[in-house]
Every structure is written in structure tokens, then in C-alpha cells.
Short mmCIF file of C-alpha atoms in Angstrom, two decimals:
data_model
loop_
_atom_site.label_atom_id
_atom_site.label_comp_id
_atom_site.label_asym_id
_atom_site.label_seq_id
_atom_site.Cartn_x
_atom_site.Cartn_y
_atom_site.Cartn_z
CA MET A 1 -17.66 -4.62 11.55
CA ARG A 2 -20.17 -4.40 8.70
CA MET A 3 -19.09 -4.31 5.16
CA SER A 4 -21.09 -2.41 2.53
CA GLU A 5 -23.55 -4.29 0.41
CA GLY A 6 -21.22 -3.45 -2.58
CA VAL A 7 -18.87 -6.17 -1.31
CA GLU A 8 -21.69 -8.78 -1.66
CA TRP A 9 -22.58 -7.38 -5.08
CA ALA A 10 -18.99 -7.47 -6.23
CA LEU A 11 -18.33 -10.94 -5.03
CA HIS A 12 -21.50 -12.38 -6.71
CA SER A 13 -20.68 -10.45 -9.90
CA CYS A 14 -17.23 -11.82 -10.00
CA LEU A 15 -18.36 -15.28 -9.38
CA ASN A 16 -20.91 -15.04 -12.19
CA LEU A 17 -18.23 -13.71 -14.55
CA THR A 18 -16.25 -16.98 -13.90
CA TRP A 19 -18.94 -18.84 -15.83
CA LEU A 20 -18.78 -16.76 -19.04
CA PRO A 21 -16.98 -17.95 -22.02
CA ALA A 22 -13.38 -16.62 -22.31
CA GLY A 23 -13.34 -13.11 -23.87
CA GLN A 24 -17.04 -12.42 -23.36
CA ALA A 25 -17.92 -9.11 -21.60
CA ILE A 26 -21.21 -8.56 -19.95
CA PRO A 27 -22.84 -5.01 -19.84
CA VAL A 28 -23.39 -3.59 -16.28
CA ALA A 29 -27.12 -3.45 -17.12
CA LYS A 30 -27.16 -7.24 -17.46
CA LEU A 31 -25.13 -7.80 -14.35
CA ALA A 32 -27.40 -5.53 -12.40
CA ALA A 33 -30.57 -7.09 -13.82
CA PHE A 34 -29.34 -10.48 -12.84
CA TYR A 35 -30.06 -9.69 -9.08
CA ASP A 36 -32.33 -6.57 -9.68
CA LEU A 37 -29.66 -4.20 -8.54
CA PRO A 38 -29.38 -0.49 -9.42
CA ALA A 39 -27.07 -0.39 -12.36
CA ALA A 40 -25.41 2.88 -11.56
CA TYR A 41 -24.43 1.75 -7.97
CA LEU A 42 -23.18 -1.66 -9.27
CA ASN A 43 -21.13 0.15 -11.92
CA LYS A 44 -19.30 2.04 -9.19
CA GLN A 45 -18.44 -1.29 -7.51
CA LEU A 46 -17.29 -2.66 -10.89
CA GLN A 47 -15.18 0.39 -11.59
CA ALA A 48 -13.39 -0.09 -8.26
CA LEU A 49 -12.76 -3.63 -9.27
CA ALA A 50 -11.37 -2.43 -12.63
CA ARG A 51 -9.02 0.00 -10.75
CA ALA A 52 -7.85 -2.98 -8.72
CA GLY A 53 -7.20 -5.02 -11.72
CA ILE A 54 -9.83 -7.64 -11.12
CA VAL A 55 -12.18 -6.91 -13.94
CA THR A 56 -11.69 -5.03 -17.17
CA SER A 57 -14.13 -2.80 -18.82
CA THR A 58 -14.67 -2.69 -22.55
CA PRO A 59 -16.66 0.36 -23.88
CA GLY A 60 -19.18 0.32 -26.69
CA PRO A 61 -22.31 -1.50 -27.69
CA ARG A 62 -20.67 -4.95 -27.32
CA GLY A 63 -18.72 -3.93 -24.28
CA GLY A 64 -19.14 -4.68 -20.61
CA PHE A 65 -17.13 -6.32 -17.88
CA GLN A 66 -15.03 -9.46 -17.65
CA LEU A 67 -12.53 -10.86 -15.29
CA ALA A 68 -9.07 -9.39 -15.83
CA ARG A 69 -7.24 -12.38 -14.33
CA SER A 70 -7.95 -15.96 -13.95
CA PRO A 71 -10.13 -16.88 -11.01
CA GLU A 72 -7.28 -18.80 -9.41
CA THR A 73 -5.39 -15.61 -8.96
CA ILE A 74 -8.30 -13.44 -7.56
CA THR A 75 -8.77 -13.83 -3.79
CA LEU A 76 -11.87 -12.81 -1.85
CA LEU A 77 -9.54 -10.45 0.00
CA ASP A 78 -8.79 -8.69 -3.31
CA VAL A 79 -12.38 -8.08 -3.93
CA VAL A 80 -13.10 -6.91 -0.35
CA VAL A 81 -10.06 -4.43 -0.45
CA ALA A 82 -11.06 -3.18 -3.87
CA ILE A 83 -14.53 -2.18 -2.54
CA GLU A 84 -13.83 -1.33 1.04
CA GLY A 85 -10.27 0.04 0.89
CA PRO A 86 -7.06 -1.45 2.61
CA ASP A 87 -7.59 0.06 6.08
CA GLU A 88 -7.95 -2.19 9.02
CA ALA A 89 -11.46 -2.53 10.48
CA PHE A 90 -10.35 -1.26 13.89
CA ARG A 91 -8.63 2.00 14.06
CA CYS A 92 -6.83 2.85 17.49
CA GLU A 93 -7.22 6.45 18.35
CA GLN A 94 -5.04 6.10 21.39
CA LEU A 95 -7.81 6.58 23.89
CA LEU A 96 -5.46 5.61 26.59
CA LYS A 97 -3.58 8.87 26.16
CA GLN A 98 -6.69 10.62 27.70
CA GLY A 99 -6.88 8.23 30.56
CA PRO A 100 -5.41 8.32 34.16
CA GLY A 101 -1.70 7.58 34.33
CA ALA A 102 -1.23 8.33 30.58
CA ASP A 103 2.31 8.90 29.30
CA PRO A 104 2.31 11.36 26.43
CA ARG A 105 5.56 9.76 25.12
CA VAL A 106 3.87 6.28 24.56
CA ASP A 107 2.46 5.20 21.15
CA TYR A 108 -0.60 3.42 22.45
CA ARG A 109 -1.28 2.02 19.13
CA GLN A 110 1.58 -0.28 19.88
CA ALA A 111 1.30 -0.64 23.69
CA CYS A 112 -2.55 -0.96 23.89
CA LEU A 113 -3.66 -4.63 24.50
CA VAL A 114 -7.07 -3.89 22.95
CA ALA A 115 -5.51 -2.53 19.71
CA GLN A 116 -3.22 -5.61 19.59
CA ALA A 117 -6.19 -7.93 20.00
CA MET A 118 -8.17 -6.19 17.29
CA SER A 119 -5.13 -6.21 15.04
CA ARG A 120 -4.77 -9.93 15.46
CA ALA A 121 -8.37 -10.45 14.64
CA ASP A 122 -8.24 -8.35 11.63
CA LEU A 123 -5.13 -10.30 10.45
CA ALA A 124 -6.89 -13.55 10.95
CA TRP A 125 -9.92 -12.31 8.96
CA ARG A 126 -7.76 -11.12 6.18
CA LYS A 127 -5.66 -14.25 6.15
CA GLU A 128 -8.85 -16.32 5.79
CA LEU A 129 -10.11 -14.26 2.87
CA ALA A 130 -6.69 -14.16 1.13
CA GLY A 131 -6.71 -18.00 1.36
CA GLN A 132 -9.81 -18.18 -0.77
CA THR A 133 -9.93 -17.68 -4.45
CA LEU A 134 -12.81 -17.08 -6.86
CA ALA A 135 -11.78 -20.45 -8.43
CA GLY A 136 -12.15 -22.18 -5.11
CA LEU A 137 -15.52 -20.62 -4.56
CA GLN A 138 -16.59 -21.42 -8.08
CA ALA A 139 -15.65 -25.11 -7.60
CA GLN A 140 -17.65 -25.22 -4.36
CA VAL A 141 -20.69 -23.78 -5.94
CA GLU A 142 -20.37 -26.11 -8.92
CA ARG A 143 -20.20 -29.21 -6.57
CA ARG A 144 -23.13 -28.08 -4.53
CA TYR A 145 -25.24 -26.66 -7.34
CA PRO A 146 -24.06 -28.18 -10.68
CA ALA A 147 -26.59 -26.38 -12.82
CA THR A 148 -25.41 -23.00 -11.73
CA PRO A 149 -22.88 -22.28 -14.60
CA ASP A 150 -25.42 -23.11 -17.32
CA ASN A 151 -28.27 -21.31 -15.38
CA THR A 152 -26.05 -18.23 -15.18
CA ARG A 153 -25.13 -18.23 -18.82
CA ASN A 154 -28.76 -18.80 -19.92
CA ARG A 155 -30.00 -16.02 -17.63
CA PHE A 156 -27.44 -13.54 -19.00
CA ALA A 157 -28.47 -14.52 -22.57
CA ALA A 158 -32.15 -13.98 -21.73
CA LEU A 159 -31.55 -10.44 -20.11
CA ARG A 160 -31.73 -7.34 -22.15
CA ALA A 161 -28.90 -4.85 -21.70
#
């Protein structure tokens, strides 16, 4: 399974938003310039996050994006699902219905051991992401790289929108 680059962009953008003063919104142009990303594409990711209630968007010259909720309430799974959608990574197409000895009355999505194994793996992956919040990630970054919050705020201040 490979997630889109939009997931990485969204996660880093949300993490960077945790270091902004409360109530401060950052224009998409500054968020994009932070990592030299295409602003139009990053804006699509941020709009998906806004639809999911993870960020809010304020229009106008002083507008931009900010977290809609506290970092303690935003999980990594929330961000992934906002960008990639809620569907499981593996989709059983019931291939066994086309194989020898197939029974057309059987729902192979339920009976197939391959589908069951993939479903368990997907559930474990989602459980791991659901157990990690932006606040937890923020704390880990701050322990390992203590200058990051100030560096992030300073970089945003230095960028032109």
C-alpha cells in the first residue's frame, strides 16, 4: 500500500500548525513555501482537512489555515482518512467465486482467509494511527528537536504570502 504524498504534506502542515499562537491563521502560500510545495495542490489537501473538521479556513488578506481542534483530539488516522478516504487498503473482489469449486451462494469477502488476513492487518494499522495524536507527535518532536517550535514560527514570519 502506498499513500499519496498529500498525506505527508497534510501531517507536516498540521504539525507545523501546532506551534502557532492560538488564533493565528497561516496562508496556504506560506504553508506551501515552508517545504517548497505547489500551493494549489497543498490547498486541496488543506480543504480536505477542513471538510473533516481538522483545520479551519479563514478567507481574506489576514486569512489562512489553523487547527480546528486541539492537537490532543486529532489523531494521525483522522488526517490519513481526511486525505485518502475511509476505505480499507485491501478490497476483496471475491476472486474465489471464479475459481474451481466456487459456490455462488458464498460471500467470499467473509469466507476468504486472504481477505480476513488483510482486514486484520488494515485494522492493526488503523489502530496504531488512531492511537497517535498530533499532540503526542508534537511532544516527541519537541523532545528530540527542542528548537523546532521557534524555528517554525520564525520561518513562517520570514516567508512572504
